Amino acid sequence: MNAQAKPLVIMVAPNGARRTKADHPALPTTAAELAETAAACLDAGAAAIHLHVRDAQARHVLDAELYREAIAAVRARTGAAMAVQITTESMGRYSPTEQMDLVRKLRPAAVSMALRELLTGGEAGPSAFYAWASDNRIAVQHILYDHADLDRFAELRRRGLRPESRPQLLFVLGRYALNQESRPQDLDAFLEGLDHHGLRNEAVWSVCAFGRGETAALAAAIEGGGHVRVGFENSLWNADGSVARDNAERVAAIAALARRIGRPVASGPEAREILGITAA
């Protein structure tokens, strides 16, 4: 299939671990707010949501009960139309063991995990964890921050430490930093790495990008056959530099961009199949 004819998964990342309502009043922090955001973004074209949960002080936490509450709220508003993915982002607070323990306790349908964070404690724990996740039908998306992360992923896969038949990869174009601006050319090294390791036709890859350059960077991913994560976690801005009204406005802009490029926007069931999400 032509890369530009493949259905595009738009995953909204509505809050992340760092921003607060002081950054934007429409940033969702509670389960109820996440559910309303999910419904609005579903209507705007998102078929999946990437969840972070916050404690009573709106701080990022890895808490299974708060995740259960948020997932239930999102599902109550969107049914099976929106795939739900959680995060185990450490934010410098959580160890690899705590990150993996959260997933074992929660057993989510899908999770996004940074490869370099999990490997800080060695390979044995993550190797056993990935096998367990595969056995329990948990779709793991591997977050890769640079070409070196992709090289390490490919090497571990060659050594048999990755059980997925279609690995799910998220390429981060830039860093979580003040005034970070991503560029379309930031994607080039990742695409060269996919070709170098023979993963271009095997991996399902997505992109997230930062700042006012988010739209242009995501356009490069859409044109290249990848999928996208968009929302207030990474950027508050539209392509013209204006601040978006809410997450749904950013999703709608990317859905319109996809239509102009010629990529159909994936439905919920299509997104689940593309992202390898088989659990309820």
Short mmCIF file of C-alpha atoms in Angstrom, two decimals:
data_model
loop_
_atom_site.label_atom_id
_atom_site.label_comp_id
_atom_site.label_asym_id
_atom_site.label_seq_id
_atom_site.Cartn_x
_atom_site.Cartn_y
_atom_site.Cartn_z
CA MET A 1 0.00 0.00 0.00
CA ASN A 2 1.20 3.50 -0.82
CA ALA A 3 2.43 5.21 2.37
CA GLN A 4 0.05 8.10 1.82
CA ALA A 5 -2.93 5.79 1.40
CA LYS A 6 -2.50 4.08 4.78
CA PRO A 7 -4.97 5.12 7.49
CA LEU A 8 -3.39 7.63 9.87
CA VAL A 9 -3.69 7.11 13.62
CA ILE A 10 -4.06 10.44 15.39
CA MET A 11 -3.37 9.95 19.09
CA VAL A 12 -4.07 12.91 21.35
CA ALA A 13 -1.68 13.55 24.25
CA PRO A 14 -3.78 16.07 26.18
CA ASN A 15 -1.75 16.85 29.29
CA GLY A 16 1.65 15.17 29.74
CA ALA A 17 3.63 15.30 32.97
CA ARG A 18 4.85 18.89 33.04
CA ARG A 19 2.28 21.49 32.06
CA THR A 20 -0.45 22.75 34.37
CA LYS A 21 -3.51 24.94 34.06
CA ALA A 22 -1.18 27.89 34.55
CA ASP A 23 0.18 27.07 31.09
CA HIS A 24 -3.29 26.68 29.59
CA PRO A 25 -6.66 26.64 31.40
CA ALA A 26 -8.01 23.92 29.08
CA LEU A 27 -5.30 21.43 30.03
CA PRO A 28 -7.11 18.44 31.61
CA THR A 29 -5.85 17.11 34.95
CA THR A 30 -8.78 15.16 36.44
CA ALA A 31 -10.49 12.01 35.23
CA ALA A 32 -13.63 13.95 34.36
CA GLU A 33 -11.66 16.54 32.39
CA LEU A 34 -9.73 13.83 30.56
CA ALA A 35 -13.00 12.14 29.61
CA GLU A 36 -14.49 15.36 28.23
CA THR A 37 -11.28 16.06 26.33
CA ALA A 38 -11.28 12.53 24.92
CA ALA A 39 -14.84 12.92 23.63
CA ALA A 40 -14.09 16.27 22.01
CA CYS A 41 -10.89 14.95 20.42
CA LEU A 42 -12.69 11.84 19.15
CA ASP A 43 -15.14 14.10 17.35
CA ALA A 44 -12.20 16.09 15.95
CA GLY A 45 -10.46 13.02 14.50
CA ALA A 46 -8.41 11.32 17.23
CA ALA A 47 -8.84 7.55 17.48
CA ALA A 48 -6.56 7.10 20.49
CA ILE A 49 -5.57 8.93 23.66
CA HIS A 50 -2.29 8.91 25.59
CA LEU A 51 -3.03 9.32 29.29
CA HIS A 52 -1.06 10.85 32.14
CA VAL A 53 -2.75 11.05 35.54
CA ARG A 54 -2.26 13.66 38.25
CA ASP A 55 -2.64 13.59 42.00
CA ALA A 56 -4.74 16.02 44.07
CA GLN A 57 -2.05 18.67 43.64
CA ALA A 58 -2.03 18.11 39.84
CA ARG A 59 1.40 16.44 39.99
CA HIS A 60 2.37 13.63 37.61
CA VAL A 61 2.08 10.23 39.29
CA LEU A 62 2.21 6.57 38.36
CA ASP A 63 -0.82 5.40 40.32
CA ALA A 64 -2.84 2.37 39.26
CA GLU A 65 -6.06 3.49 40.97
CA LEU A 66 -5.95 6.94 39.39
CA TYR A 67 -5.34 5.29 36.04
CA ARG A 68 -8.32 2.97 36.52
CA GLU A 69 -10.50 5.96 37.31
CA ALA A 70 -9.30 7.90 34.25
CA ILE A 71 -9.61 4.93 31.88
CA ALA A 72 -13.12 4.18 33.11
CA ALA A 73 -14.13 7.82 32.64
CA VAL A 74 -12.74 7.95 29.10
CA ARG A 75 -14.43 4.70 28.15
CA ALA A 76 -17.73 5.91 29.60
CA ARG A 77 -17.61 8.91 27.25
CA THR A 78 -16.13 7.28 24.15
CA GLY A 79 -17.00 3.57 24.39
CA ALA A 80 -14.88 1.42 22.11
CA ALA A 81 -14.38 4.25 19.62
CA MET A 82 -11.14 5.48 21.22
CA ALA A 83 -8.11 3.36 22.07
CA VAL A 84 -6.55 4.19 25.45
CA GLN A 85 -2.79 4.12 26.10
CA ILE A 86 -1.13 4.94 29.43
CA THR A 87 2.39 6.18 30.12
CA THR A 88 5.08 5.09 32.59
CA GLU A 89 7.15 8.27 32.21
CA SER A 90 9.54 8.47 35.15
CA MET A 91 10.02 12.26 35.36
CA GLY A 92 13.09 11.39 37.43
CA ARG A 93 10.83 10.12 40.23
CA TYR A 94 10.21 6.47 39.35
CA SER A 95 12.60 3.57 38.92
CA PRO A 96 12.35 0.99 36.13
CA THR A 97 11.01 -1.49 38.68
CA GLU A 98 8.24 0.93 39.72
CA GLN A 99 7.38 1.62 36.08
CA MET A 100 7.08 -2.08 35.25
CA ASP A 101 5.23 -2.82 38.49
CA LEU A 102 2.57 -0.25 37.54
CA VAL A 103 1.89 -2.07 34.28
CA ARG A 104 1.79 -5.45 35.99
CA LYS A 105 -0.71 -4.14 38.52
CA LEU A 106 -2.89 -2.21 36.07
CA ARG A 107 -2.69 -4.52 33.02
CA PRO A 108 -3.68 -1.79 30.55
CA ALA A 109 -4.51 -2.51 26.93
CA ALA A 110 -1.62 -0.31 25.79
CA VAL A 111 1.35 1.48 27.33
CA SER A 112 4.06 3.82 26.09
CA MET A 113 7.48 3.31 27.73
CA ALA A 114 10.86 4.97 27.20
CA LEU A 115 13.46 2.36 26.27
CA ARG A 116 16.33 4.26 27.85
CA GLU A 117 14.45 4.65 31.14
CA LEU A 118 13.71 0.93 31.45
CA LEU A 119 17.28 -0.09 30.63
CA THR A 120 18.92 2.04 33.32
CA GLY A 121 18.69 -0.95 35.66
CA GLY A 122 20.05 -3.46 33.12
CA GLU A 123 18.44 -5.72 30.55
CA ALA A 124 17.23 -8.66 32.63
CA GLY A 125 14.18 -6.96 34.14
CA PRO A 126 12.93 -5.37 30.91
CA SER A 127 13.49 -8.60 28.96
CA ALA A 128 11.27 -10.56 31.32
CA PHE A 129 8.77 -7.70 31.43
CA TYR A 130 8.42 -7.48 27.64
CA ALA A 131 7.80 -11.22 27.44
CA TRP A 132 5.18 -10.95 30.18
CA ALA A 133 3.50 -8.00 28.45
CA SER A 134 3.34 -9.96 25.19
CA ASP A 135 1.85 -12.97 26.95
CA ASN A 136 -0.78 -10.71 28.52
CA ARG A 137 -1.71 -8.96 25.25
CA ILE A 138 -0.43 -5.55 26.38
CA ALA A 139 0.60 -3.39 23.44
CA VAL A 140 3.92 -1.74 24.31
CA GLN A 141 5.02 1.34 22.37
CA HIS A 142 8.75 1.96 22.71
CA ILE A 143 9.69 5.63 23.09
CA LEU A 144 12.94 6.45 21.29
CA TYR A 145 14.60 9.84 21.73
CA ASP A 146 17.38 9.63 19.16
CA HIS A 147 19.21 7.48 16.61
CA ALA A 148 21.20 5.79 19.39
CA ASP A 149 17.98 4.65 21.06
CA LEU A 150 16.83 3.16 17.75
CA ASP A 151 20.18 1.41 17.30
CA ARG A 152 19.87 -0.09 20.78
CA PHE A 153 16.31 -1.20 20.14
CA ALA A 154 17.36 -2.92 16.92
CA GLU A 155 20.29 -4.65 18.62
CA LEU A 156 18.12 -5.96 21.45
CA ARG A 157 15.57 -7.14 18.91
CA ARG A 158 18.27 -9.03 16.99
CA ARG A 159 19.20 -10.73 20.24
CA GLY A 160 15.63 -11.88 20.76
CA LEU A 161 14.66 -9.55 23.60
CA ARG A 162 11.64 -8.10 21.75
CA PRO A 163 8.71 -10.47 21.22
CA GLU A 164 6.52 -8.24 19.01
CA SER A 165 5.94 -9.24 15.42
CA ARG A 166 5.21 -5.58 14.58
CA PRO A 167 7.17 -3.36 16.98
CA GLN A 168 5.50 -0.10 17.97
CA LEU A 169 7.91 2.85 18.04
CA LEU A 170 7.45 6.50 19.00
CA PHE A 171 10.07 8.91 17.68
CA VAL A 172 10.48 12.03 19.81
CA LEU A 173 11.60 14.95 17.66
CA GLY A 174 13.47 17.09 20.15
CA ARG A 175 13.39 17.20 23.93
CA TYR A 176 11.13 18.27 26.77
CA ALA A 177 12.87 21.61 27.28
CA LEU A 178 11.99 25.27 27.62
CA ASN A 179 11.23 26.84 24.24
CA GLN A 180 11.83 23.54 22.42
CA GLU A 181 10.96 23.76 18.73
CA SER A 182 10.91 20.64 16.54
CA ARG A 183 11.70 20.64 12.82
CA PRO A 184 10.66 18.27 10.02
CA GLN A 185 14.31 17.34 9.38
CA ASP A 186 14.55 15.97 12.93
CA LEU A 187 12.75 12.91 11.54
CA ASP A 188 15.45 12.13 8.98
CA ALA A 189 17.83 10.30 11.33
CA PHE A 190 15.05 8.02 12.53
CA LEU A 191 13.97 7.12 9.00
CA GLU A 192 17.58 6.43 8.02
CA GLY A 193 17.82 4.19 11.08
CA LEU A 194 14.69 2.27 10.13
CA ASP A 195 16.16 1.60 6.69
CA HIS A 196 19.58 0.71 8.10
CA HIS A 197 18.09 -1.87 10.45
CA GLY A 198 15.55 -3.22 7.95
CA LEU A 199 12.62 -2.05 10.05
CA ARG A 200 10.90 0.33 7.62
CA ASN A 201 8.28 -2.23 6.55
CA GLU A 202 8.10 -4.03 9.89
CA ALA A 203 7.76 -1.36 12.55
CA VAL A 204 4.69 0.77 13.16
CA TRP A 205 6.15 4.19 13.90
CA SER A 206 4.67 7.36 15.26
CA VAL A 207 6.03 10.83 15.94
CA CYS A 208 5.58 13.52 18.56
CA ALA A 209 7.03 17.01 18.22
CA PHE A 210 7.34 20.24 20.19
CA GLY A 211 6.38 23.87 20.08
CA ARG A 212 5.31 25.96 17.14
CA GLY A 213 7.08 23.53 14.81
CA GLU A 214 4.80 20.66 15.81
CA THR A 215 2.49 20.88 12.81
CA ALA A 216 5.29 20.96 10.23
CA ALA A 217 7.08 18.06 11.91
CA LEU A 218 3.91 15.98 12.06
CA ALA A 219 3.25 16.76 8.40
CA ALA A 220 6.60 15.13 7.56
CA ALA A 221 5.57 12.03 9.50
CA ILE A 222 2.18 11.87 7.79
CA GLU A 223 3.77 12.21 4.36
CA GLY A 224 6.32 9.53 5.25
CA GLY A 225 3.72 6.94 6.25
CA GLY A 226 3.99 7.30 10.03
CA HIS A 227 1.39 8.08 12.67
CA VAL A 228 1.19 11.05 15.02
CA ARG A 229 0.72 12.06 18.62
CA VAL A 230 -0.57 15.62 19.04
CA GLY A 231 -1.77 17.73 21.92
CA PHE A 232 -0.93 19.95 24.85
CA GLU A 233 1.68 17.54 26.25
CA ASN A 234 4.07 18.71 23.53
CA SER A 235 2.65 21.92 22.08
CA LEU A 236 0.03 24.57 22.73
CA TRP A 237 0.41 26.23 19.34
CA ASN A 238 -1.19 26.12 15.94
CA ALA A 239 0.87 26.30 12.76
CA ASP A 240 0.42 30.09 12.55
CA GLY A 241 1.87 30.55 16.05
CA SER A 242 -1.47 31.23 17.74
CA VAL A 243 -2.31 29.42 20.98
CA ALA A 244 -4.87 26.67 20.41
CA ARG A 245 -8.21 26.92 22.16
CA ASP A 246 -7.96 23.33 23.39
CA ASN A 247 -6.66 19.88 22.46
CA ALA A 248 -9.55 19.28 20.08
CA GLU A 249 -8.50 22.26 17.99
CA ARG A 250 -5.02 20.77 17.58
CA VAL A 251 -6.48 17.37 16.65
CA ALA A 252 -8.82 18.95 14.10
CA ALA A 253 -5.91 20.83 12.53
CA ILE A 254 -3.89 17.63 12.09
CA ALA A 255 -6.90 15.75 10.72
CA ALA A 256 -7.42 18.53 8.17
CA LEU A 257 -3.72 18.39 7.31
CA ALA A 258 -3.94 14.64 6.76
CA ARG A 259 -6.86 15.10 4.39
CA ARG A 260 -4.90 17.66 2.39
CA ILE A 261 -1.95 15.26 2.17
CA GLY A 262 -4.26 12.42 1.17
CA ARG A 263 -4.07 10.18 4.26
CA PRO A 264 -7.41 8.85 5.53
CA VAL A 265 -7.86 9.26 9.28
CA ALA A 266 -8.12 5.93 11.12
CA SER A 267 -11.24 4.97 13.03
CA GLY A 268 -11.06 3.49 16.53
CA PRO A 269 -11.10 -0.14 15.32
CA GLU A 270 -8.50 0.68 12.66
CA ALA A 271 -6.31 2.37 15.25
CA ARG A 272 -6.48 -0.65 17.53
CA GLU A 273 -5.39 -2.94 14.71
CA ILE A 274 -2.56 -0.63 13.62
CA LEU A 275 -1.32 -0.13 17.19
CA GLY A 276 -1.55 -3.84 17.99
CA ILE A 277 -4.11 -3.33 20.73
CA THR A 278 -6.00 -6.57 21.18
CA ALA A 279 -7.00 -6.41 24.86
CA ALA A 280 -10.22 -4.74 25.99
#
